[in-house]
Amino acid sequence: MTTIKDVARMAGVASSTVSCVLNDKGNVSEPTRIRVLEAASQLNYVRHGPASELKRNSTQTIGIIVHDMSSPYFSDLVNGIETVVMSHGYDMIVCSSLGGEKSTAHRYIRERRIDGAIVIAQNIQDQLLIEASEAGFPIVVMDRDLDAQHIVKVLMSDTQGGYLATRYLIDKGHRTIAYISGPSQSECNLHRYQGYLKALKEAGIEENPEWKIGGQYMKQDGYDAAKKLLEGELPSAVFFANDEMAIGGLEAFREHNISIPEQLSVIGFDNIPASQYMNPPLTTFRQPKRDAGQLAGHVLFQLLNGEIVETLYTLDIQCVERDSVRLLNLS
Amino acid sequence: MTTIKDVARMAGVASSTVSCVLNDKGNVSEPTRIRVLEAASQLNYVRHGPASELKRNSTQTIGIIVHDMSSPYFSDLVNGIETVVMSHGYDMIVCSSLGGEKSTAHRYIRERRIDGAIVIAQNIQDQLLIEASEAGFPIVVMDRDLDAQHIVKVLMSDTQGGYLATRYLIDKGHRTIAYISGPSQSECNLHRYQGYLKALKEAGIEENPEWKIGGQYMKQDGYDAAKKLLEGELPSAVFFANDEMAIGGLEAFREHNISIPEQLSVIGFDNIPASQYMNPPLTTFRQPKRDAGQLAGHVLFQLLNGEIVETLYTLDIQCVERDSVRLLNLS
DNA sequence: CTGTTAGCGCTTTCAG
DNA sequence: CTGAAAGCGCTAACAG
């Protein structure tokens, strides 16, 4: 392994000079600069990261914490973060929080192997985050309700999303709207539901308990829910708490020859890739993930620079209008 | 920041003893062990990663290199790797190769901030990989044709995949099979096509050039290709080089009231999530990504231990049988 | 069984 | 403008 000393020796200067040249620091005359650079490239020198990190007490990298790598859900988010991290000359790595205390995420945060973190994972303990942030480690959490002094939250509000989705249907003239819910432990489902209720109330519509059916966010649940709906009086629109269930629902309706959107309007939530391939293409709502990622990145760097920032940022949900909703004649 | 020395002082021992206790090394009497542990937890001590890495000259972490984080394609693969990395007590991080020389992937590999890498990205230069591996840095590449002394390849053979897919149709009695190809620069498309030709030839079937139509792997391309197919004489089956195009094709056929699979059989490739939601659910072929990930992980650790390993591993493609292919009456 | 010691490779004063 | 020297926090001999 070739070190800074080898380069120094070859260029006939001190190792400190080499360091200055390589880091563009301070005052080095052009001739020595060149000599050093040449020696370095001759010897194929690359700095040893950990040594540099130790000395600087900074890793110049920020970590994205995800609950497991398998979720395509995070793609856009991570992409948004990446652009801003790169523009700051920093590195970015993704760490999984799978494995609790022994997870890479835990270790990297606690051992200072990253300079800051954006937390997407929901399953990492508040404890760790609070402790770390109190020790001066900057943290931004996404879509998580964590109140702690030094932690910044970025939310893509599901409550507002549920509200907007329902409003959308109401604005199209629908007054009888079913809600097919996700798992009752799911916070985001809860929020979407609350938004739904709010919109209903605002429009002076009573909730009909028969039109609230529970599911687990899976396609099959949507299918089952639709079947159940078909047993009673049909509403004019159905709000599925996520696209996957909506897709299952579409299938059930097709089996019963209910044509969408002529006889029944359907919306989903999330805008998963498959939603556009449906027949009809599914109208759904999407979170502005890329923007949220960029925002989170910006805020993190502000934190890193010791700037004062808001402690909560909220982004608006967006409507992806396709062909599964019908405009009702308003009487 | 509390260091090992603080702990040592508090416990009334030398810092080396603390190190031994914390790393479960060598000989420390039970009483001192306990005293040290208590002092450490009292002071809320956490070791400084970079310092430890510098000293050990090892980071105990391996890197997964991806071309960008946005591809859900890699989920299973990464998952497979993760299980084996964790079982070795190592950490795993995902690095993007986006940004060329300045990408996190480049830096982490060159600066020795990881102990080894599994490369999924196709856009990272051979150069870097070869140099690193020759310097003793273990590398496993996935699905990439890179011949270098010290690099291990894990392939999920597309040639064999194309062959198997075509054989599948032939075995169901189809003799007229169209191939809707991906981009001509795409290696995996090329391989799938070669596999297709091989199966045809083996069955004594001539290729019909009218039934080979080019696309770019997008849904729209599949749609267009299907339209073109509909202008001439229809084959009895169509092999789309990927699911996305197959989905577009399905749409075109539906518009022309061609019922699948009664009038025409269709297969795709990749087993993307949307494929199961199609009408009819799409029969397709999948790469054993999870297994491949595990294999890659295993091999990497063997490399890390200096064990001798094969330089090439190949995994078989698997058929996901759904409802888009009809069994023809064999006459 | 425990403590002393000598660095790992790098950056950064600070004096020449 | 350049170099000598100190030391980041940790680990691994090795001597007591």
XYZ file of C-alpha atoms (C1' of nucleotides) in Angstrom:
694
model
C 0.000 0.000 0.000
C 1.403 3.317 -0.959
C 1.097 6.131 1.551
C 1.522 9.837 1.623
C 5.063 9.326 2.846
C 6.050 7.386 -0.228
C 4.793 10.205 -2.359
C 6.644 12.736 -0.235
C 9.860 10.802 -0.533
C 9.577 10.478 -4.269
C 8.782 14.150 -4.746
C 11.466 15.136 -2.296
C 9.163 17.068 0.013
C 7.574 16.580 3.408
C 4.408 14.597 3.798
C 2.583 17.641 5.026
C 3.223 19.317 1.715
C 1.743 16.373 -0.097
C -1.328 16.612 2.056
C -1.672 20.295 1.249
C -1.419 19.675 -2.450
C -3.890 16.830 -2.429
C -6.419 18.795 -0.450
C -5.938 22.088 -2.212
C -4.973 23.735 1.016
C -2.800 26.728 1.588
C 0.376 27.698 -0.011
C 2.355 25.462 -2.288
C 4.422 26.770 -5.166
C 3.417 25.629 -8.599
C 6.612 23.649 -9.291
C 6.351 21.576 -6.109
C 2.660 21.129 -6.679
C 3.367 19.579 -10.026
C 6.156 17.429 -8.707
C 3.898 16.100 -5.992
C 1.010 15.435 -8.334
C 3.301 13.544 -10.666
C 4.775 11.444 -7.943
C 1.304 10.639 -6.693
C 0.032 9.501 -10.030
C 3.243 7.609 -10.705
C 2.878 5.660 -7.507
C -0.829 5.292 -8.022
C -1.478 6.847 -4.705
C -4.946 6.895 -3.183
C -5.597 8.273 0.222
C -6.668 5.942 2.952
C -10.217 6.908 3.837
C -10.382 5.800 7.452
C -7.138 7.555 8.358
C -8.409 10.745 6.874
C -11.735 10.369 8.629
C -10.037 9.839 11.935
C -7.915 12.904 11.663
C -10.607 15.203 10.318
C -13.200 13.738 12.579
C -15.609 13.746 9.688
C -16.453 11.199 7.058
C -17.906 13.489 4.429
C -20.669 11.020 3.912
C -24.260 10.960 4.901
C -26.358 7.853 5.407
C -29.831 6.979 4.245
C -31.474 4.613 6.683
C -34.065 2.267 5.228
C -35.904 -0.558 6.905
C -34.930 -2.985 4.281
C -33.497 -2.677 0.867
C -36.361 -4.477 -0.817
C -38.755 -1.649 -1.067
C -38.964 0.017 -4.456
C -40.976 2.572 -2.565
C -37.873 4.581 -1.759
C -36.373 4.950 -5.196
C -37.449 8.480 -5.973
C -36.816 9.668 -2.502
C -33.268 8.413 -2.536
C -32.772 9.887 -5.948
C -33.788 13.285 -4.736
C -31.419 13.095 -1.824
C -28.595 11.908 -4.007
C -28.619 14.949 -6.251
C -28.161 17.342 -3.383
C -25.597 15.247 -1.567
C -23.505 15.025 -4.690
C -23.707 18.740 -5.291
C -22.110 19.214 -1.892
C -19.243 16.923 -2.748
C -20.331 14.477 -0.123
C -20.797 10.755 -0.398
C -24.022 8.949 0.284
C -24.571 5.404 1.388
C -27.701 3.425 2.107
C -27.827 1.423 5.319
C -30.423 -1.048 6.416
C -31.900 -0.957 9.881
C -32.682 -4.646 9.661
C -31.199 -6.478 12.619
C -31.943 -4.042 15.427
C -28.971 -3.154 17.567
C -26.584 -4.967 15.306
C -27.813 -3.445 12.095
C -25.510 -1.499 9.880
C -27.640 1.569 10.445
C -27.129 1.411 14.188
C -23.444 0.864 13.933
C -22.826 3.549 11.381
C -24.732 6.143 13.323
C -23.251 5.313 16.695
C -19.705 4.785 15.584
C -19.621 8.010 13.632
C -19.043 6.369 10.333
C -21.383 8.886 8.761
C -21.762 12.597 9.425
C -25.526 12.728 9.368
C -28.552 10.613 8.490
C -31.846 10.769 6.688
C -34.127 8.199 8.210
C -36.774 6.595 6.056
C -37.036 3.420 8.101
C -39.949 3.283 10.491
C -38.643 0.423 12.546
C -35.596 2.020 14.052
C -35.903 2.944 17.707
C -36.615 6.540 18.683
C -34.082 6.006 21.426
C -31.118 5.705 19.102
C -32.130 8.697 17.046
C -32.727 10.924 20.019
C -29.469 9.977 21.670
C -27.492 10.498 18.539
C -29.087 13.801 17.717
C -28.535 15.070 21.227
C -24.890 14.280 20.814
C -24.877 16.684 17.893
C -25.454 14.205 15.108
C -27.816 15.750 12.525
C -30.876 13.720 11.668
C -33.811 14.244 9.342
C -36.703 11.806 9.593
C -39.190 11.230 6.797
C -42.864 10.649 7.430
C -42.440 9.826 11.038
C -43.894 11.502 14.030
C -40.899 11.892 16.252
C -40.749 14.863 18.529
C -37.291 15.596 19.717
C -35.432 18.792 20.083
C -32.774 18.322 17.468
C -34.551 16.241 14.896
C -36.092 17.676 11.756
C -39.183 16.088 10.268
C -40.188 16.044 6.627
C -43.742 14.890 6.042
C -45.700 14.059 2.953
C -48.932 14.333 4.813
C -51.213 11.344 4.474
C -53.984 13.134 6.269
C -53.954 15.797 3.659
C -53.645 13.084 1.010
C -56.742 11.295 2.222
C -58.525 14.588 2.353
C -57.549 15.630 -1.153
C -58.406 12.252 -2.620
C -61.850 12.342 -1.103
C -62.363 15.944 -2.086
C -61.456 15.005 -5.616
C -64.308 12.520 -5.716
C -66.713 14.924 -4.088
C -65.808 17.597 -6.587
C -66.643 15.155 -9.352
C -70.121 14.885 -7.905
C -69.783 11.742 -5.821
C -71.691 11.653 -2.549
C -71.496 7.960 -1.702
C -67.897 7.006 -1.229
C -66.557 3.798 0.271
C -63.199 3.631 2.010
C -61.249 0.404 1.813
C -58.743 0.739 4.578
C -55.274 -0.611 5.193
C -54.096 -2.328 8.391
C -55.417 -0.633 11.486
C -51.931 -0.422 13.010
C -50.663 1.447 9.991
C -50.211 5.098 10.763
C -50.395 6.192 7.200
C -53.626 4.310 6.708
C -55.029 5.972 9.797
C -54.081 9.362 8.486
C -55.569 8.727 5.103
C -58.756 7.654 6.781
C -58.849 10.761 8.927
C -58.432 12.876 5.823
C -61.306 10.978 4.233
C -63.542 11.673 7.219
C -62.638 15.311 7.232
C -63.563 15.779 3.591
C -66.822 13.936 4.105
C -67.723 16.045 7.072
C -66.855 19.231 5.296
C -69.219 18.306 2.489
C -71.927 17.421 4.956
C -71.860 13.735 4.108
C -72.514 11.108 6.760
C -70.104 8.220 6.956
C -71.768 4.916 6.170
C -70.096 2.191 8.238
C -70.995 -0.466 5.695
C -68.748 1.296 3.276
C -65.714 1.068 5.421
C -64.011 -2.258 4.937
C -60.680 -3.290 6.357
C -57.736 -4.823 4.526
C -54.018 -5.362 4.875
C -52.842 -3.388 1.874
C -52.583 -6.517 -0.264
C -54.166 -7.104 -3.644
C -56.241 -9.941 -2.264
C -57.665 -7.669 0.425
C -58.868 -5.264 -2.213
C -60.460 -8.111 -4.079
C -62.215 -9.403 -0.970
C -63.350 -5.941 0.024
C -64.845 -5.349 -3.389
C -66.721 -8.626 -3.188
C -68.122 -7.613 0.150
C -69.143 -4.252 -1.232
C -70.964 -5.991 -4.058
C -73.170 -7.802 -1.614
C -74.818 -4.589 -0.460
C -75.841 -1.351 -2.049
C -73.040 0.059 -4.177
C -71.633 3.525 -3.568
C -70.788 5.617 -6.595
C -67.089 5.706 -5.818
C -64.535 3.650 -3.929
C -61.396 5.000 -2.327
C -58.849 2.237 -1.839
C -56.209 3.148 0.741
C -53.503 1.966 -1.640
C -53.088 1.011 -5.280
C -52.406 -2.601 -4.646
C -55.814 -3.082 -3.089
C -57.394 -0.993 -5.809
C -55.959 -3.381 -8.373
C -57.495 -6.317 -6.570
C -60.767 -4.423 -6.431
C -60.721 -3.737 -10.147
C -60.434 -7.442 -10.761
C -63.426 -8.231 -8.583
C -65.528 -5.589 -10.299
C -64.563 -6.906 -13.688
C -65.652 -10.394 -12.687
C -69.043 -8.938 -11.817
C -69.211 -7.005 -15.062
C -69.253 -3.688 -13.294
C -67.727 -1.311 -15.780
C -65.285 1.243 -14.476
C -65.746 4.191 -14.415
C -69.206 4.135 -16.007
C -70.936 2.302 -13.186
C -68.441 2.885 -10.431
C -65.512 5.193 -9.891
C -62.310 3.946 -8.285
C -59.226 5.662 -6.907
C -56.096 4.309 -5.328
C -53.149 5.794 -3.537
C -49.353 5.618 -4.048
C -49.117 5.617 -7.824
C -47.263 2.324 -8.043
C -45.984 1.446 -11.521
C -48.639 -1.183 -12.122
C -51.424 1.342 -11.631
C -50.892 2.831 -15.062
C -51.212 -0.525 -16.752
C -54.642 -1.266 -15.392
C -57.772 -1.296 -17.460
C -58.835 1.413 -17.111
C -55.654 3.144 -15.976
C -56.110 3.930 -12.323
C -56.529 7.450 -11.034
C -54.416 7.720 -7.934
C -52.499 10.058 -5.666
C -48.808 10.339 -5.304
C -46.408 11.672 -2.792
C -43.813 14.080 -4.183
C -40.986 11.812 -3.193
C -38.270 13.343 -5.252
C -38.961 16.796 -3.896
C -39.125 15.428 -0.407
C -35.747 13.798 -0.880
C -34.182 16.993 -2.085
C -35.694 18.939 0.752
C -34.407 16.452 3.285
C -30.959 16.686 1.781
C -30.946 20.473 1.893
C -32.064 20.567 5.467
C -29.466 18.047 6.500
C -26.678 20.160 5.098
C -28.044 23.205 6.815
C -27.953 21.258 10.033
C -24.417 20.182 9.273
C -23.464 23.826 8.877
C -25.003 24.709 12.161
C -27.755 26.764 10.586
C -31.059 27.150 12.298
C -33.877 25.399 10.492
C -37.541 24.685 10.882
C -38.258 21.549 12.763
C -41.116 20.440 10.506
C -41.639 20.567 6.761
C -44.794 19.371 5.047
C -45.199 18.575 1.357
C -48.404 18.354 -0.602
C -49.779 15.202 -2.109
C -50.429 15.226 -5.857
C -53.237 13.833 -7.957
C -52.411 11.510 -10.848
C -55.508 11.759 -12.962
C -56.225 8.774 -15.174
C -59.425 7.079 -16.292
C -61.024 5.334 -13.370
C -63.211 8.169 -12.159
C -66.348 9.445 -13.789
C -67.668 12.974 -13.636
C -71.195 12.686 -12.299
C -73.956 14.936 -13.522
C -74.503 17.284 -10.701
C -78.181 17.643 -10.144
C -16.729 12.602 22.896
C -15.854 9.846 25.282
C -12.914 7.657 24.346
C -11.449 4.405 25.432
C -9.114 6.299 27.705
C -11.951 7.841 29.666
C -13.355 4.406 30.240
C -9.955 3.122 31.274
C -9.506 5.934 33.755
C -12.896 5.416 35.275
C -12.430 1.674 35.593
C -8.920 2.137 36.875
C -7.267 0.036 34.178
C -5.210 0.580 31.040
C -6.862 1.409 27.770
C -5.590 -1.790 26.236
C -7.558 -3.720 28.790
C -10.691 -1.874 27.811
C -10.032 -2.705 24.219
C -9.639 -6.366 25.079
C -12.890 -6.430 27.000
C -14.825 -4.652 24.289
C -13.522 -6.924 21.588
C -13.733 -10.137 23.572
C -10.048 -10.706 23.130
C -7.681 -12.604 25.295
C -7.415 -12.692 29.006
C -9.283 -10.443 31.326
C -10.428 -11.501 34.747
C -14.132 -11.471 35.382
C -14.062 -8.701 37.991
C -12.156 -6.240 35.803
C -14.290 -7.201 32.848
C -17.361 -6.189 34.769
C -15.802 -3.009 36.022
C -14.857 -2.024 32.506
C -18.257 -2.838 31.090
C -19.915 -0.790 33.767
C -17.685 2.184 33.249
C -18.330 1.979 29.530
C -22.068 1.951 29.859
C -21.933 4.648 32.497
C -20.015 6.928 30.205
C -22.117 5.883 27.275
C -19.047 4.890 25.391
C -19.177 3.936 21.720
C -16.090 3.142 19.806
C -15.002 5.445 17.058
C -15.383 3.515 13.841
C -12.772 5.216 11.674
C -10.085 4.906 14.338
C -10.767 1.239 14.637
C -10.779 0.806 10.889
C -7.470 2.549 10.580
C -5.801 0.397 13.144
C -7.236 -2.923 12.026
C -6.879 -1.979 8.414
C -10.295 -3.423 7.803
C -13.747 -1.924 7.860
C -15.761 -5.073 8.396
C -18.178 -3.875 5.816
C -18.847 -4.842 2.271
C -20.317 -2.618 -0.404
C -23.025 -3.269 -2.937
C -22.456 -1.175 -6.015
C -25.562 -0.227 -7.970
C -25.852 2.068 -10.952
C -28.539 4.067 -9.345
C -30.737 3.569 -6.390
C -33.927 3.896 -8.373
C -34.128 0.422 -9.686
C -36.496 -1.893 -7.858
C -34.822 -4.539 -9.944
C -32.195 -5.132 -7.304
C -34.364 -5.643 -4.271
C -34.255 -9.394 -4.047
C -30.642 -9.539 -4.973
C -29.669 -7.178 -2.217
C -31.843 -9.050 0.194
C -30.055 -12.278 -0.561
C -26.697 -10.662 -0.021
C -27.808 -9.057 3.195
C -28.661 -12.311 4.905
C -25.217 -13.750 4.378
C -23.362 -10.561 5.212
C -25.223 -10.281 8.475
C -24.531 -13.867 9.379
C -20.843 -13.064 9.145
C -21.203 -10.154 11.520
C -20.254 -7.747 8.793
C -21.954 -4.556 7.779
C -23.324 -3.880 4.340
C -23.831 -0.583 2.598
C -25.186 0.281 -0.817
C -23.220 2.736 -2.923
C -24.202 4.317 -6.176
C -21.838 4.446 -9.111
C -23.618 7.510 -10.424
C -21.149 10.302 -11.031
C -18.236 8.403 -12.526
C -14.899 9.055 -10.884
C -16.472 11.075 -8.135
C -19.169 8.599 -7.266
C -19.422 7.164 -3.816
C -18.753 3.740 -5.255
C -15.448 4.842 -6.703
C -14.330 6.549 -3.580
C -15.317 3.788 -1.250
C -13.553 1.162 -3.272
C -10.392 3.121 -3.858
C -10.059 4.615 -0.424
C -10.580 1.284 1.265
C -13.673 2.289 3.058
C -15.092 -1.142 2.365
C -13.423 -4.552 2.497
C -14.964 -5.970 -0.639
C -17.658 -5.280 -3.197
C -20.474 -6.933 -5.050
C -21.016 -5.067 -8.270
C -24.470 -4.941 -9.763
C -23.960 -1.721 -11.684
C -23.151 -2.114 -15.339
C -21.884 1.396 -15.831
C -18.809 1.296 -13.669
C -15.532 1.103 -15.534
C -13.762 -2.225 -15.881
C -10.588 -0.300 -15.197
C -11.436 0.527 -11.613
C -12.569 -2.982 -10.849
C -9.529 -4.608 -12.342
C -7.122 -2.291 -10.615
C -8.793 -2.721 -7.280
C -8.995 -6.466 -7.553
C -5.380 -6.734 -8.543
C -4.509 -4.815 -5.430
C -6.120 -7.612 -3.469
C -9.565 -6.125 -3.108
C -12.176 -8.881 -3.505
C -14.876 -8.268 -6.083
C -17.842 -10.239 -7.308
C -19.657 -8.974 -10.381
C -23.233 -9.879 -11.229
C -24.386 -10.488 -14.772
C -21.454 -8.845 -16.351
C -18.946 -10.263 -18.707
C -15.712 -9.122 -17.194
C -12.702 -11.322 -17.583
C -10.042 -10.536 -15.091
C -7.864 -12.749 -13.042
C -9.154 -11.938 -9.603
C -12.774 -11.168 -10.258
C -15.547 -13.665 -9.716
C -18.617 -13.601 -11.928
C -22.114 -14.679 -10.980
C -24.458 -14.974 -13.939
C -28.146 -15.586 -14.255
C -27.802 -16.691 -17.808
C -30.045 -14.879 -20.239
C -29.048 -17.151 -23.064
C -30.337 -20.092 -21.154
C -33.366 -18.008 -20.172
C -34.239 -17.254 -23.768
C -33.748 -20.881 -24.611
C -35.932 -22.150 -21.798
C -38.685 -19.666 -22.532
C -38.793 -20.688 -26.173
C -38.600 -24.358 -25.297
C -41.524 -23.863 -22.986
C -43.647 -22.625 -25.886
C -42.437 -25.370 -28.170
C -43.253 -27.976 -25.571
C -46.785 -26.581 -25.445
C -47.082 -27.297 -29.137
C -46.254 -23.894 -30.590
C -44.309 -23.836 -33.829
C -44.782 -20.252 -34.912
C -43.225 -17.990 -32.338
C -42.496 -14.296 -32.674
C -39.701 -12.601 -30.775
C -40.159 -8.981 -29.734
C -36.672 -7.870 -28.949
C -35.162 -5.275 -26.644
C -32.594 -2.675 -27.640
C -29.941 -4.083 -29.899
C -27.164 -2.740 -27.704
C -28.534 -4.570 -24.701
C -26.442 -7.599 -23.907
C -29.158 -9.346 -22.049
C -31.547 -8.872 -24.954
C -28.953 -10.292 -27.291
C -28.500 -13.316 -25.082
C -32.206 -13.915 -24.786
C -32.469 -13.766 -28.528
C -29.631 -16.209 -28.991
C -31.355 -18.589 -26.631
C -34.522 -18.205 -28.670
C -32.699 -19.061 -31.878
C -31.065 -22.043 -30.317
C -34.374 -23.510 -29.162
C -35.920 -22.907 -32.571
C -33.076 -24.583 -34.326
C -33.104 -27.545 -32.013
C -36.772 -28.061 -32.794
C -36.121 -27.754 -36.492
C -38.067 -24.522 -36.835
C -37.007 -21.832 -39.275
C -36.826 -18.308 -38.017
C -39.291 -16.019 -39.722
C -37.777 -12.537 -39.971
C -41.211 -10.930 -40.026
C -41.711 -12.203 -36.549
C -38.728 -10.491 -35.121
C -39.572 -6.935 -34.184
C -37.344 -4.535 -32.324
C -38.193 -2.431 -29.290
C -36.552 -0.554 -26.467
C -37.933 -2.520 -23.547
C -40.699 0.015 -22.943
C -44.402 -0.658 -22.699
C -45.075 1.453 -25.766
C -42.619 -0.599 -27.808
C -44.508 -3.748 -26.963
C -47.722 -2.073 -27.989
C -46.265 -0.931 -31.294
C -44.692 -4.286 -31.994
C -47.993 -6.030 -31.411
C -49.718 -3.670 -33.822
C -47.149 -4.447 -36.428
C -47.572 -8.143 -35.827
C -51.312 -7.759 -36.327
C -50.782 -6.427 -39.814
C -49.385 -9.706 -41.064
C -50.045 -13.338 -40.423
C -50.206 -14.040 -36.709
C -47.930 -16.599 -35.066
C -49.418 -18.806 -32.394
C -47.213 -17.405 -29.672
C -45.254 -14.247 -28.909
C -42.143 -14.056 -26.772
C -41.630 -10.523 -25.500
C -38.058 -9.900 -24.375
C -39.361 -8.326 -21.188
C -42.579 -8.025 -19.207
C -43.006 -4.361 -19.759
C -43.259 -4.807 -23.504
C -45.484 -7.829 -23.003
C -47.866 -5.637 -21.043
C -48.005 -3.143 -23.871
C -48.576 -6.026 -26.268
C -51.448 -7.354 -24.217
C -53.117 -3.997 -24.490
C -52.796 -3.906 -28.258
C -54.187 -7.404 -28.589
C -57.101 -6.529 -26.373
C -57.908 -3.552 -28.548
C -58.081 -5.906 -31.509
C -60.212 -8.353 -29.597
C -57.617 -11.059 -29.797
C -58.270 -13.186 -26.762
C -55.295 -14.390 -24.817
C -54.408 -17.221 -24.569
C -57.223 -18.722 -26.699
C -56.174 -17.110 -29.952
C -52.631 -16.203 -29.109
C -50.151 -17.169 -26.417
C -47.908 -14.584 -24.818
C -44.887 -14.778 -22.543
C -42.724 -12.119 -20.996
C -39.490 -12.055 -19.097
C -38.432 -10.667 -15.706
C -41.518 -11.313 -13.606
C -42.057 -7.698 -12.662
C -44.765 -7.115 -10.058
C -47.277 -5.779 -12.558
C -47.141 -8.992 -14.585
C -49.296 -10.844 -12.088
C -52.022 -8.231 -12.255
C -52.534 -8.491 -15.987
C -55.568 -9.980 -17.580
C -54.781 -12.753 -18.057
C -51.917 -12.996 -15.562
C -48.768 -13.151 -17.598
C -46.642 -16.261 -17.835
C -43.073 -15.144 -17.544
C -39.570 -16.153 -16.553
C -37.680 -15.004 -13.578
C -34.100 -14.817 -12.514
C -33.369 -16.369 -9.128
C -32.190 -13.108 -7.704
C -32.295 -13.965 -4.073
C -30.245 -17.095 -4.594
C -27.826 -15.175 -6.739
C -27.409 -12.609 -4.000
C -26.705 -15.252 -1.421
C -24.251 -16.952 -3.684
C -22.433 -13.709 -4.366
C -22.217 -13.044 -0.648
C -20.823 -16.471 0.082
C -18.233 -16.205 -2.600
C -17.157 -12.786 -1.443
C -16.478 -14.047 2.039
C -14.528 -16.958 0.678
C -12.449 -14.481 -1.242
C -12.015 -12.431 1.893
C -10.713 -15.522 3.652
C -8.267 -16.184 0.903
C -10.012 -19.341 -0.194
C -9.766 -20.510 -3.756
C -13.046 -20.232 -5.607
C -14.457 -20.792 -9.029
C -14.249 -17.768 -11.242
C -17.690 -18.218 -12.763
C -21.027 -19.293 -11.318
C -24.175 -19.650 -13.372
C -27.718 -19.852 -12.049
C -30.761 -21.195 -13.827
C -33.703 -19.096 -14.920
C -37.115 -20.161 -13.588
C -40.511 -20.293 -15.209
C -43.424 -18.475 -13.574
C -46.381 -20.229 -15.073
C -49.565 -18.196 -15.221
C -52.414 -18.006 -17.711
C -51.200 -16.397 -20.890
C -50.099 -19.518 -22.727
C -52.349 -22.124 -24.257
C -51.550 -25.782 -24.644
C -51.977 -26.527 -28.324
C -53.417 -29.832 -29.518
C -50.464 -31.609 -30.882
C -51.395 -33.172 -34.130
C -3.727 -11.351 34.089
C -2.593 -6.308 33.242
C -0.166 -2.181 31.565
C 3.260 0.023 28.587
C 4.351 1.109 24.171
C 4.428 1.778 19.434
C 2.257 2.874 15.689
C -1.966 2.695 11.667
C -2.024 7.132 7.697
C -3.346 11.290 7.724
C -3.928 16.545 8.745
C -2.596 20.667 10.902
C -0.461 23.942 13.598
C 3.689 26.377 14.015
C 8.414 27.509 13.538
C 11.985 28.093 10.199
C 6.735 28.760 0.897
C 8.215 24.343 3.255
C 9.051 20.818 6.898
C 9.118 18.932 11.592
C 6.246 17.270 14.949
C 2.147 16.219 17.441
C -1.632 13.476 17.780
C -6.749 11.840 16.187
C -8.730 6.933 18.914
C -7.806 2.633 18.634
C -5.367 -2.172 18.675
C -1.721 -5.604 19.175
C 2.571 -7.058 20.610
C 5.156 -7.741 24.358
C 7.041 -7.139 28.791
C 6.022 -7.169 33.597
